[in-house]
XYZ file of C-alpha atoms in Angstrom:
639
model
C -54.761 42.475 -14.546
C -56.943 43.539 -17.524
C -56.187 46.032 -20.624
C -58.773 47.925 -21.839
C -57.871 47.872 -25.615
C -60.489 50.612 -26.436
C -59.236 53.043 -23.905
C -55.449 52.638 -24.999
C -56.376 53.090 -28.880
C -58.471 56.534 -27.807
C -55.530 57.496 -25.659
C -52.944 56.391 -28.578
C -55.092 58.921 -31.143
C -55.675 61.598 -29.118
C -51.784 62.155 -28.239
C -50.818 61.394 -32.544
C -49.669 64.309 -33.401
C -51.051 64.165 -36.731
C -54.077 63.584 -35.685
C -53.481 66.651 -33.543
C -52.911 69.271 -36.406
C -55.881 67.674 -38.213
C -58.464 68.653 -35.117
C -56.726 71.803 -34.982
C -57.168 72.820 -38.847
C -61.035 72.023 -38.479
C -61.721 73.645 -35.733
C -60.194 76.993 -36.803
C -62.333 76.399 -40.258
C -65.504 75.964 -38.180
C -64.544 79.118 -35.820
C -64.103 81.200 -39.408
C -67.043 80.186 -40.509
C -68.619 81.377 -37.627
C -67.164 84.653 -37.335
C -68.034 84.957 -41.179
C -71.314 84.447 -40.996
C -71.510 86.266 -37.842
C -70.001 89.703 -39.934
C -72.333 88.826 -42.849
C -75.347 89.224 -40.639
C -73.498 92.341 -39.128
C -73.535 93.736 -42.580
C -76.708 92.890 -43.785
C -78.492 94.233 -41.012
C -76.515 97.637 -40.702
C -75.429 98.090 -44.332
C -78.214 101.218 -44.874
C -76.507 102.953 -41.470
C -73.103 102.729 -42.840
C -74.078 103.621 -46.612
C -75.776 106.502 -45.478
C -72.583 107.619 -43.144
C -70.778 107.880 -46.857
C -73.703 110.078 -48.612
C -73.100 114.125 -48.595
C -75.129 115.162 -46.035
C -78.159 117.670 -47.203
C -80.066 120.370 -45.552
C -82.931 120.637 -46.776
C -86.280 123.549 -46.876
C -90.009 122.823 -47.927
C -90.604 125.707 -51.138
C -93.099 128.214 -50.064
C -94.715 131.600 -51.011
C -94.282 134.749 -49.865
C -93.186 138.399 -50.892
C -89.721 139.804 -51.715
C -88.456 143.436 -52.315
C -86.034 143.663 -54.746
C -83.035 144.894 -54.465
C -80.519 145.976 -57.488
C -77.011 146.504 -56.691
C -73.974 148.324 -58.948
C -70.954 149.314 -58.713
C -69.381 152.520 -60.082
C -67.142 155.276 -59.473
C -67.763 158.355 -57.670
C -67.345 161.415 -60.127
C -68.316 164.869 -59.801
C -71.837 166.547 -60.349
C -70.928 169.770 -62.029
C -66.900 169.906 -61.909
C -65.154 173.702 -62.910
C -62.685 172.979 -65.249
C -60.007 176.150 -65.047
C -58.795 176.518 -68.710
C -55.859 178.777 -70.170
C -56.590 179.859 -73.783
C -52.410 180.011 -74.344
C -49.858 177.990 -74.258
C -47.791 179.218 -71.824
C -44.979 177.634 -68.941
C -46.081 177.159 -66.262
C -43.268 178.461 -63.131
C -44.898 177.418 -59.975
C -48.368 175.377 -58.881
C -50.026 175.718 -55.229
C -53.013 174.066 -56.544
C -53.266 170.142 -54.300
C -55.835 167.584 -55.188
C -58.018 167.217 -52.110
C -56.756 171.309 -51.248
C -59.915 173.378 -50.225
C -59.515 176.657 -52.434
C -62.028 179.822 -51.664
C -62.623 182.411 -54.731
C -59.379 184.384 -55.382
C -56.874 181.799 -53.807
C -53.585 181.277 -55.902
C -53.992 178.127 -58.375
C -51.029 178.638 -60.152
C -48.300 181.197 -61.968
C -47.672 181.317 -65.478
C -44.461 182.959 -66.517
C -43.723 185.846 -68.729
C -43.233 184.645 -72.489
C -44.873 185.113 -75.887
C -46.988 182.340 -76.198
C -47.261 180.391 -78.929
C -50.678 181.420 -79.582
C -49.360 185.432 -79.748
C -46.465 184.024 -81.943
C -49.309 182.705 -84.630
C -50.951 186.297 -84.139
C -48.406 187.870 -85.163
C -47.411 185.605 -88.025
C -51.792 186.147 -88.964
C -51.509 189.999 -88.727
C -48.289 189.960 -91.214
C -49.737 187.304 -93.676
C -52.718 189.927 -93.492
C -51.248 192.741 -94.247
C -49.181 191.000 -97.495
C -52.937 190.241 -98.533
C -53.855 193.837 -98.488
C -50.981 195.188 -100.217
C -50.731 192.330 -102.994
C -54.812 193.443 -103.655
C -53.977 197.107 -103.759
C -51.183 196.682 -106.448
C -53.961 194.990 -108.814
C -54.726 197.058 -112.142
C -58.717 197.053 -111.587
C -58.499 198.628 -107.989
C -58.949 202.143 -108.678
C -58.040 205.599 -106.652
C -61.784 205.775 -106.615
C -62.267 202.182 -105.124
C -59.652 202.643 -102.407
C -60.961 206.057 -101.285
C -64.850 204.617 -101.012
C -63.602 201.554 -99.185
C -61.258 203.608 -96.544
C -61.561 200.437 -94.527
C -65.023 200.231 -94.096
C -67.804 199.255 -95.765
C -71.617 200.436 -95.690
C -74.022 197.701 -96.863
C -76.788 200.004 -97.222
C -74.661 202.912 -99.367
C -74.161 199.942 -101.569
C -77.370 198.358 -101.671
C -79.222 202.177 -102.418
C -77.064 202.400 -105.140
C -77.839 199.376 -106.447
C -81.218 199.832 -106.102
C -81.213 203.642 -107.761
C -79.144 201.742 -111.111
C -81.462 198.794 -110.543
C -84.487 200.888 -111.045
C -83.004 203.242 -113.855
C -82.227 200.151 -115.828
C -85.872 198.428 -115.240
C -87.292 201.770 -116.286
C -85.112 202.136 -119.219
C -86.034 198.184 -119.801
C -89.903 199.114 -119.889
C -89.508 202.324 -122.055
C -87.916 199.762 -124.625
C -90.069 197.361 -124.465
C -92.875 199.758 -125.045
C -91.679 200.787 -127.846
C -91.155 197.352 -129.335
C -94.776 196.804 -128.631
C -95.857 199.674 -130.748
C -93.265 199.092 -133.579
C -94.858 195.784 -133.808
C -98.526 196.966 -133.628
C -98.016 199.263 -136.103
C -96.042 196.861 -138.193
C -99.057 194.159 -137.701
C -101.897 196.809 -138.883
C -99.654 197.504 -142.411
C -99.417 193.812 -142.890
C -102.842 193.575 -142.236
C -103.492 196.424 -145.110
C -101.058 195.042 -147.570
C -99.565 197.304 -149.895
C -102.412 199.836 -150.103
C -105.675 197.395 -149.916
C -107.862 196.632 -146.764
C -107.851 192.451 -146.323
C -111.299 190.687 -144.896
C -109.278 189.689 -141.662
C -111.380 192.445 -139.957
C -114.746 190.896 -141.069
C -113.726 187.334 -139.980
C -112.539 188.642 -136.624
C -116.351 190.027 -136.729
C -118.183 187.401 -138.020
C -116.396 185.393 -135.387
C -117.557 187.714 -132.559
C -121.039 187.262 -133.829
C -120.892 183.536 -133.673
C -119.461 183.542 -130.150
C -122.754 186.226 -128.729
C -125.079 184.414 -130.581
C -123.977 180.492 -129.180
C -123.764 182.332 -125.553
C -127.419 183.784 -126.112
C -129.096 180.525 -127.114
C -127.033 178.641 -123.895
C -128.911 181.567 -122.233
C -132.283 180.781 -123.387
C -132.090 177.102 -123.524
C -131.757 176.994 -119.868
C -134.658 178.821 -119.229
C -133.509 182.139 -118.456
C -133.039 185.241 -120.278
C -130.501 188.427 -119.481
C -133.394 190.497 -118.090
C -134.633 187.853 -115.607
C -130.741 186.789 -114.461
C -130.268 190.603 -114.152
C -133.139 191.178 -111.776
C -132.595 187.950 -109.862
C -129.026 188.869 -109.225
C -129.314 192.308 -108.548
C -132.238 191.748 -105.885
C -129.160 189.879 -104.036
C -127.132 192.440 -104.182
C -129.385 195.193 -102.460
C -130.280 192.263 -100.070
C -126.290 192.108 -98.878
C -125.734 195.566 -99.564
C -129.203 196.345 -97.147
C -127.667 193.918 -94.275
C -124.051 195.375 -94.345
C -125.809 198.614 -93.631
C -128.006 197.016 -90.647
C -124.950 195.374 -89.600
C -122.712 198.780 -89.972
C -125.601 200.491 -87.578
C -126.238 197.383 -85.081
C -121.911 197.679 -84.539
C -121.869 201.772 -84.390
C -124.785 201.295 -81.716
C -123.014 198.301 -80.241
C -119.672 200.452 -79.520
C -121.510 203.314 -78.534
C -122.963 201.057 -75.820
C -120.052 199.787 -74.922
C -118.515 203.043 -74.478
C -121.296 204.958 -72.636
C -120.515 201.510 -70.311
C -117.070 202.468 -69.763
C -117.702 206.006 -68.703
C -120.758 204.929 -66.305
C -117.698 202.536 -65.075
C -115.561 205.479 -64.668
C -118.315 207.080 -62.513
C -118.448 204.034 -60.349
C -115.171 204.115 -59.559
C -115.030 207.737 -58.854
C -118.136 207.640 -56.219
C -116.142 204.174 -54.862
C -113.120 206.252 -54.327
C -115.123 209.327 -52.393
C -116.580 206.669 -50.255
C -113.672 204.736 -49.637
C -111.868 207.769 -48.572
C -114.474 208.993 -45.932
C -114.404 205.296 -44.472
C -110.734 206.417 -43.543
C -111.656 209.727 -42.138
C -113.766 207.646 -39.814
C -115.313 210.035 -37.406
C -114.007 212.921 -39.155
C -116.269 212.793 -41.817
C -120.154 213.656 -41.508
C -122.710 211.242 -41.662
C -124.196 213.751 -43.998
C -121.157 213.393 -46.149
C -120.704 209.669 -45.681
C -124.758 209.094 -46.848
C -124.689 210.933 -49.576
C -121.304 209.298 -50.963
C -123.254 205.582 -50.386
C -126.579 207.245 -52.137
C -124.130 208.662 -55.050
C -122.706 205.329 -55.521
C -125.438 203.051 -55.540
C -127.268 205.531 -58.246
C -123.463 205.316 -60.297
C -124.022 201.312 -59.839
C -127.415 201.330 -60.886
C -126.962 203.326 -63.989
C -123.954 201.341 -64.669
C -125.849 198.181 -64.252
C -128.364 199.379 -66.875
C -126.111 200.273 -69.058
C -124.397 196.679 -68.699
C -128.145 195.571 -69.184
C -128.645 197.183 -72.440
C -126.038 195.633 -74.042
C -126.176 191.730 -72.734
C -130.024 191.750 -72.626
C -130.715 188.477 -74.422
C -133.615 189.367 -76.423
C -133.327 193.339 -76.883
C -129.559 194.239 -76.529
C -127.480 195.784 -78.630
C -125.063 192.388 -79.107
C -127.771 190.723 -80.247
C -129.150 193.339 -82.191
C -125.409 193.253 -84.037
C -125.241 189.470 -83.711
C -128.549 188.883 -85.517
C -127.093 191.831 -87.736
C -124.249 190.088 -88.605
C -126.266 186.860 -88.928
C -127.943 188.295 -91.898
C -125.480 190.126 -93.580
C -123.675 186.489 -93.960
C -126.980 184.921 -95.236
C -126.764 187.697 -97.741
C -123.283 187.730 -98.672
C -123.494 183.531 -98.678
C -127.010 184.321 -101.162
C -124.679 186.707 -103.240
C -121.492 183.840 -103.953
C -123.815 180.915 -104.042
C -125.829 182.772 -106.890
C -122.972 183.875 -108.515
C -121.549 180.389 -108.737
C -124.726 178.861 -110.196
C -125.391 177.999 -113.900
C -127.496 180.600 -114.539
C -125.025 183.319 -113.805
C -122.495 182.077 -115.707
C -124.702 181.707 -118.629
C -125.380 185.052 -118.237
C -121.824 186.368 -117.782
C -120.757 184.661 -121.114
C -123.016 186.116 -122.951
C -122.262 189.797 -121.880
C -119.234 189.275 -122.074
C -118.986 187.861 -125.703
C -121.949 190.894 -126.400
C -119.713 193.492 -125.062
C -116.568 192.087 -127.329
C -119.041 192.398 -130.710
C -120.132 195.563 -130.239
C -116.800 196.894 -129.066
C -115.465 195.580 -131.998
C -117.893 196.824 -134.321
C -117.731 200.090 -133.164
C -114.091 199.954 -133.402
C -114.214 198.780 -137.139
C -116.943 201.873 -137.748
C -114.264 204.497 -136.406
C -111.572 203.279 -138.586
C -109.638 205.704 -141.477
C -111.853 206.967 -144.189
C -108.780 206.415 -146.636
C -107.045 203.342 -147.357
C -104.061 205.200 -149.064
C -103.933 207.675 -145.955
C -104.042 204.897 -143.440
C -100.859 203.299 -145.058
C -98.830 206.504 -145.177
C -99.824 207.351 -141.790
C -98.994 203.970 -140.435
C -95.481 204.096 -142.387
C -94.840 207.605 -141.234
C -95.527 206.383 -137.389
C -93.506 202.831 -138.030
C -90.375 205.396 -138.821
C -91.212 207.069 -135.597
C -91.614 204.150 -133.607
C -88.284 202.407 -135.017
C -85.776 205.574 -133.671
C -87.883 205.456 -130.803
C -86.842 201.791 -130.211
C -83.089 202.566 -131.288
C -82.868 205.296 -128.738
C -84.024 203.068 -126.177
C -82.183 200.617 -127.108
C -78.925 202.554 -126.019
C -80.095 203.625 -123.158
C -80.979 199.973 -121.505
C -77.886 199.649 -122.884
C -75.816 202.237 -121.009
C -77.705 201.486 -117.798
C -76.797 197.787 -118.047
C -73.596 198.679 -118.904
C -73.320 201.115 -115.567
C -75.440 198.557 -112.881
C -72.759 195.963 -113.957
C -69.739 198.254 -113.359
C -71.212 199.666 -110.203
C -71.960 195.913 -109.156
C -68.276 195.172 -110.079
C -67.099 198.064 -108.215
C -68.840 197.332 -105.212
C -67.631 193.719 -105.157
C -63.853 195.147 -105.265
C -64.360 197.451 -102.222
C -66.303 194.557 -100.372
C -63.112 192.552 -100.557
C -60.981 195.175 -99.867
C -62.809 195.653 -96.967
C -62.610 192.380 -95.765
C -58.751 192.462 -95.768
C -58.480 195.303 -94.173
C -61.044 194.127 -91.579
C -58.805 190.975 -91.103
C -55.809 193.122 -90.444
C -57.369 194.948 -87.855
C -58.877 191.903 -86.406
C -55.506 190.165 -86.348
C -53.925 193.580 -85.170
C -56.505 193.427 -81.452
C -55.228 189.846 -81.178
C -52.131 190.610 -81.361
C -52.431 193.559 -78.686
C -54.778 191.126 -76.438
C -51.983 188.464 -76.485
C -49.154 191.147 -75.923
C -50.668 192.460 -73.035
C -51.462 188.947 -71.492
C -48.115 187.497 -72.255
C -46.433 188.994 -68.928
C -46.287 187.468 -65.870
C -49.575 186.510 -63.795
C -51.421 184.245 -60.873
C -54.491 182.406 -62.344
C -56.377 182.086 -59.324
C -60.020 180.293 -58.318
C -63.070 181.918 -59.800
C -65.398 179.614 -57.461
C -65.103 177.986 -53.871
C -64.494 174.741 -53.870
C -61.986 171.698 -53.908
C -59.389 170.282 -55.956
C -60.236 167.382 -57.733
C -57.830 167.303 -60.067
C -54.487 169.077 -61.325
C -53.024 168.506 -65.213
C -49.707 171.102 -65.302
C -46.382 170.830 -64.136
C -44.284 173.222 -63.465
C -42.001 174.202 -65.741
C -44.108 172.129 -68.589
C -46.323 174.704 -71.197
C -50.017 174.511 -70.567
C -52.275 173.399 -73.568
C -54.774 175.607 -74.751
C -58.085 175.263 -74.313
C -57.786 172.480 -72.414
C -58.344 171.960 -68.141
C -55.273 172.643 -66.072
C -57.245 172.236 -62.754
C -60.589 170.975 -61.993
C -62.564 172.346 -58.858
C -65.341 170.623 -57.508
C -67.862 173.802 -56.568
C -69.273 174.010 -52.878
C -71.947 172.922 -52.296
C -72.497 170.683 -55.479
C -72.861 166.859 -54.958
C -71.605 163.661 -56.898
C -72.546 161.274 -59.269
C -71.902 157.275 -60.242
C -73.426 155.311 -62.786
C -73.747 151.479 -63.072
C -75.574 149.178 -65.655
C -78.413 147.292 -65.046
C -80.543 145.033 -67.384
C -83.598 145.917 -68.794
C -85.674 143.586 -66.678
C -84.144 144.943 -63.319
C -84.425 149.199 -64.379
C -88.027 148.208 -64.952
C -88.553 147.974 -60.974
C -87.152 151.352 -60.463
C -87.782 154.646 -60.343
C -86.738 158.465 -61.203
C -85.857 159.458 -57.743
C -85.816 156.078 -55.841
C -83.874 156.369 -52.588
C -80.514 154.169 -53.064
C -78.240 153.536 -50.278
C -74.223 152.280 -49.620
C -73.670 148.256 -49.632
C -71.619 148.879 -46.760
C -72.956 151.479 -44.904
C -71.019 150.671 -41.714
C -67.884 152.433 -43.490
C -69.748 155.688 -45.485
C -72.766 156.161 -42.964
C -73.433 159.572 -43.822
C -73.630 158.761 -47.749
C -77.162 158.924 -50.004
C -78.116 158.833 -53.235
C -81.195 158.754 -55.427
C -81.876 157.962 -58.699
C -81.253 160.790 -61.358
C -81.959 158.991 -64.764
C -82.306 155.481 -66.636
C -81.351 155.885 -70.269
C -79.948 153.029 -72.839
C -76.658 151.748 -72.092
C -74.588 152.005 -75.055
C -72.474 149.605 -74.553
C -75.414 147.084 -74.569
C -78.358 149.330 -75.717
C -80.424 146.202 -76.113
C -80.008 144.492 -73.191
C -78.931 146.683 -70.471
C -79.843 150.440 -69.012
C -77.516 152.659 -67.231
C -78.871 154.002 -64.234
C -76.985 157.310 -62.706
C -77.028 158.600 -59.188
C -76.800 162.092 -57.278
C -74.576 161.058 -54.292
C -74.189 163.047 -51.260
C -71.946 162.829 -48.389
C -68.597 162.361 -47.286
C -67.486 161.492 -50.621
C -63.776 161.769 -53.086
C -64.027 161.849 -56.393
C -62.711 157.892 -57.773
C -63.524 155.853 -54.966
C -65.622 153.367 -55.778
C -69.067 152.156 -54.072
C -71.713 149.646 -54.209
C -75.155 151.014 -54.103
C -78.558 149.355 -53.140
C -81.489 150.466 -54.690
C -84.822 148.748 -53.212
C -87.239 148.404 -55.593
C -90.830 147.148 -55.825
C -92.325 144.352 -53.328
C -93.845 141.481 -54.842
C -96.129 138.490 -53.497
C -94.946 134.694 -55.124
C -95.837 131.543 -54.918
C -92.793 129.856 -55.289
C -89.730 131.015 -52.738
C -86.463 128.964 -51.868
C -83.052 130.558 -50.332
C -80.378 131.510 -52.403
C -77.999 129.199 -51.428
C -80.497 126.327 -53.234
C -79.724 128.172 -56.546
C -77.247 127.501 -58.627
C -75.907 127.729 -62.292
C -73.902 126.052 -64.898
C -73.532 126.506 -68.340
C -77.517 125.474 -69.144
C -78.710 128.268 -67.033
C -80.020 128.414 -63.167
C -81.412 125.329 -61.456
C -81.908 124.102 -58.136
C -81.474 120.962 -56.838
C -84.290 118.918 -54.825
C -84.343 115.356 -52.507
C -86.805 112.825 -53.866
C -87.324 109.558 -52.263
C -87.091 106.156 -53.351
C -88.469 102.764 -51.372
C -86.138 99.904 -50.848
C -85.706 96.690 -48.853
C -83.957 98.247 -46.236
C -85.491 101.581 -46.550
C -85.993 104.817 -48.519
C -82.957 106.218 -50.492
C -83.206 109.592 -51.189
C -81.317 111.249 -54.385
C -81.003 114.674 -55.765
C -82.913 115.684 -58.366
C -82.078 118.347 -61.204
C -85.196 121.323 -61.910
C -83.998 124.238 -64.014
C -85.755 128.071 -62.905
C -86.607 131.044 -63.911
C -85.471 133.299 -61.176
C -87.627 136.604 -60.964
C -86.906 138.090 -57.749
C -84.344 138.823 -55.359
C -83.396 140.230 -52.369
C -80.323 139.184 -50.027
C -81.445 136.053 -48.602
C -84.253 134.462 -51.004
C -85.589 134.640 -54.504
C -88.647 134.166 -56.298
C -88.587 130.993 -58.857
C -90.446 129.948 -61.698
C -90.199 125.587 -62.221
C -92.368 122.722 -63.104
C -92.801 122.047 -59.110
C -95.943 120.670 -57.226
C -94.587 123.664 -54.217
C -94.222 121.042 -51.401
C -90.680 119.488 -52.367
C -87.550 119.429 -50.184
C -85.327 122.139 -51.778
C -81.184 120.935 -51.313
C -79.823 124.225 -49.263
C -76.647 123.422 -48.489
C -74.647 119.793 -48.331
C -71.469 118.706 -46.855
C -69.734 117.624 -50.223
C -70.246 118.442 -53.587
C -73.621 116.880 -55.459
C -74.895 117.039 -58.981
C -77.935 115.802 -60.380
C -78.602 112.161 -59.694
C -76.347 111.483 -56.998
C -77.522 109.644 -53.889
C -77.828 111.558 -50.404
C -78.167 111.744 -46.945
C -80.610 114.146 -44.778
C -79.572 116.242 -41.970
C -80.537 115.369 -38.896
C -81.709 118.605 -38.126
């Protein structure tokens, strides 16, 4: 029998034990390595898949145009369009309120009782009456108020007694001031002329006072011929104007006297017209009770009243023979004239000729004055001494007399002033005395009731607590009157509205019935430079502090650029929206989100109007299942 050696050793090795573990341990290597690379493939192949299952998943919407209406919402507080504030003018306790806020209240209901008490204000009246009267007294006990002074004030005062009184003393004293002066004047004339005499002699001041006379008509009458002209020629020339204007103011006087005449011979042809309208009018009414005779002769009597009338209308509007244009050429002429006149007299040549008459007139005035003077030096001295005596008692005399009237206007002045403040004291004590009887008699007991219908909006007293005076112890909305609210706006967004722009309730599901419209727009001033506040008139089933949110559609706009309002958003650097750009890879395009900050310039509840640096086809990032920011890597929705 053989062995086969081979067989035994392959039999031997295969049941070692060692050997065994050894075949084991490789082939669970070689199955790991399988499996390894087996997952590796797995991965590599679906890596993108299960990448893009950990992204934030993006919805996305292309940009596109359209057109929005705008729409600016505020919110405010209701408050009332023309509230009734119920004021008492004491202070007084108050002992029982019916007023309610919300209570209905018609014109004459209860609002309140006041009890009876002096009020504080007819306390102070009384205290003002007494200081008064101390006033009065104290003033009548002072040495300058006279029994005179007391019995012309008799607690009253007549400003114009006083002021003709003044004005009689006024006058006496300006008269007496004028008869002084006067005689001042003529002490010093007099005084001047003995000076000018000396002692007893005659000085040359007269002859240079002449001489210079001369000099001054002589210059003016070689001015007069060095121009050209000579007093005869300016004489004529000027004078020739003057008939000329004096001629047309006479047309002109004649063309207006025949103008009114016109005018009234119109008025009574007029007058005549109406009178034959009137017959006729009244047999039109009589109808078939009047004569045909009767009725033709009334229509032939009128139409001759119209024509005469008609002429006489003629004669005065007639453009080429009438008497308005007879007055307006007339008048035309006279102006010429009177224009002729002025422009002459403010030429060179008539002032020439006015300077040297005039400085003619003052030589020969003078001369002739000289020529009429005293015969005797000696006598003309003792003359003017014997009148200088005159003259100075003259000026004495009046002299007291200014004085004495001065002296009188002063004390009446004085006097005056007295019973004017007298006057006023007493005048305070009877003022203070009506307060006090108009406090007295409303101190008692009484109801304040409602003056208007209306409701209660609010109440400020409490019973048994004093009122303050002047100020509202119940406001009343009035019947009938509506509401107001006011909200702020910025200056870009009041520019789309309007005075009177329909504005409506946010949520109009719970205050259907409520309206509004746009009152005014006027600087807010809490931010005058940035912001308007825009007021409403509200109407509707509306209480006075609740609060609303009111709509107000504005303007409607076409733009180019339009994404939702969800793809808006803002952070500290201002508004920006966020949109998917796409980036090629081996296993695909990656898409990421990409940061573009906007301009937004128009709203309304679901979109808005943007201004970026965009091409206007990009995906716009609506809305995404986590949160994103600028760079990160995303997924798309499906849908």
């Amino acid at each position: 029998m053989s062995i086969d050696l081979e067989s035994t050793k392959k039999n031997k090795k295969e049941t070692d034990p060692q050997e065994l573990r050894y075949r084991r341990r490789k082939d669970a290597i070689k199955n790991f390595a399988i499996i390894f690379l087996v997952v590796m493939l797995v991965l590599t192949f679906f890596s993108n898949t299960i990448m893009n299952y950990s992204l934030p998943q993006v919805a996305v919407q292309y940009m596109e145009s359209g057109s929005i209406t705008t729409t600016i919402r505020g919110t405010g507080t209701v408050e009332s369009g023309d509230p009734y504030n119920v004021i008492v003018k004491e202070t007084r306790t108050v002992s029982s309120i019916t007023a309610r806020v919300g209570q209905e209240v018609r014109q004459g209901d209860i609002l309140f009782s006041l009890s009876s008490e002096d009020s504080e204000e007819l306390e102070a009246a009384k205290e003002e009456l007494k200081n008064a009267q101390e006033v009065y007294d104290d003033r009548l006990l002072k040495i300058d108020i006279t029994s005179s002074i007391i019995a012309s004030s008799q607690g009253t005062i007549s400003t114009s007694e006083y002021r003709s009184k003044i004005t009689v003393a006024q006058n006496e004293m300006d008269a007496a001031q004028k008869e002084y002066d006067s005689a001042l004047a003529e002490l010093d004339k007099i005084t001047q002329q003995m000076d000018a005499l000396g002692t007893l002699g005659i000085s040359t001041a007269d002859q240079v006072k002449l001489d210079a006379a001369k000099d001054t008509m002589d210059d003016a009458e070689t001015a007069l011929i060095n121009a050209g002209l000579s007093e005869t020629i300016v004489y004529s020339e000027f004078t020739t104007l003057e008939n000329a204007a004096a001629t047309a103011k006479t047309n002109e006087d004649a063309a207006k006297s025949a103008l009114d005449s016109a005018n009234a011979t119109l008025t009574s042809k007029q007058g005549i017209v109406d009178i034959a309208q009137a017959n006729l009018d009244d047999l039109i009414a009589a109808g078939a009770q009047a004569g045909e005779i009767d009725y033709d002769n009334a229509s032939a009597e009128l139409a001759a009243a119209i024509a005469e009338r008609d002429s006489a209308a003629n004669a005065i509007v007639d453009p080429n023979t009438g008497y308005q244009k007879q007055y307006d050429d007339a008048a035309a002429i006279r102006t010429a004239a009177d224009t002729a006149v002025t422009n002459y007299k403010n030429g060179n040549s008539y002032k020439l000729y006015s300077a040297y008459v005039q400085a003619k007139n003052n030589y020969y005035n003078l001369k002739a004055s000289l020529n009429n003077g005293a015969s005797s030096e000696a006598d003309t001295w003792n003359s003017l001494n014997t009148q200088k005596i005159a003259a100075e008692d003259k000026v004495k005399k009046a002299k007291e007399k200014l004085d004495e009237k001065t002296d009188y206007l002063g004390e009446l002045v004085g006097d005056i002033e007295l019973i004017r403040e007298l006057n006023k004291d007493y005048q305070k004590i009877v003022d203070a005395q009506k307060k006090v009887d108009k406090l007295t008699t409303s101190s008692a007991a009484m109801d304040i009731t409602a003056p208007i219908n209306g409701t209660i909006l609010n109440v400020y007293i409490i019973s048994g607590k004093q009122t303050t005076a002047g100020e509202a112890a119940v406001v009343i909305q009035p019947e009938g009157q509506g509401y107001t609210m006011s909200f702020s706006v910025s200056n870009n967004e009041a520019k789309t509205i309007s005075i009177g722009a329909a504005a409506s309730v946010a949520n109009s599901w719970w205050y259907n019935d409520v309206t509004g419209t746009v009152e005014s727009i006027r600087p807010d001033t809490a931010s005058p430079n940035t912001n308007k506040l825009v007021t409403l008139n509200l109407s509707g089933s509306l209480v006075v502090g609740q609060t609303l949110t009111m709509s107000i559609d504005s303007r409607t706009s076409n733009y180019d650029s339009i994404v939702p309002n969800s793809a808006i958003h803002e952070d500290n650097n201002g508004k920006f929206i966020l949109v998917v750009q796409s980036k090629p890879s081996p296993l695909g395009n990656r898409y990421f989100a990409v940061r573009y900050d906007v301009q937004v310039l128009a709203s309304d509840d679901t979109k808005s109007a943007v201004k970026a640096g965009l091409e206007g086809y990009e995906y716009v990032i609506t809305t995404s299942s986590k949160p994103i920011s600028a760079g990160d890597q995303v997924r798309l929705s499906e849908n």
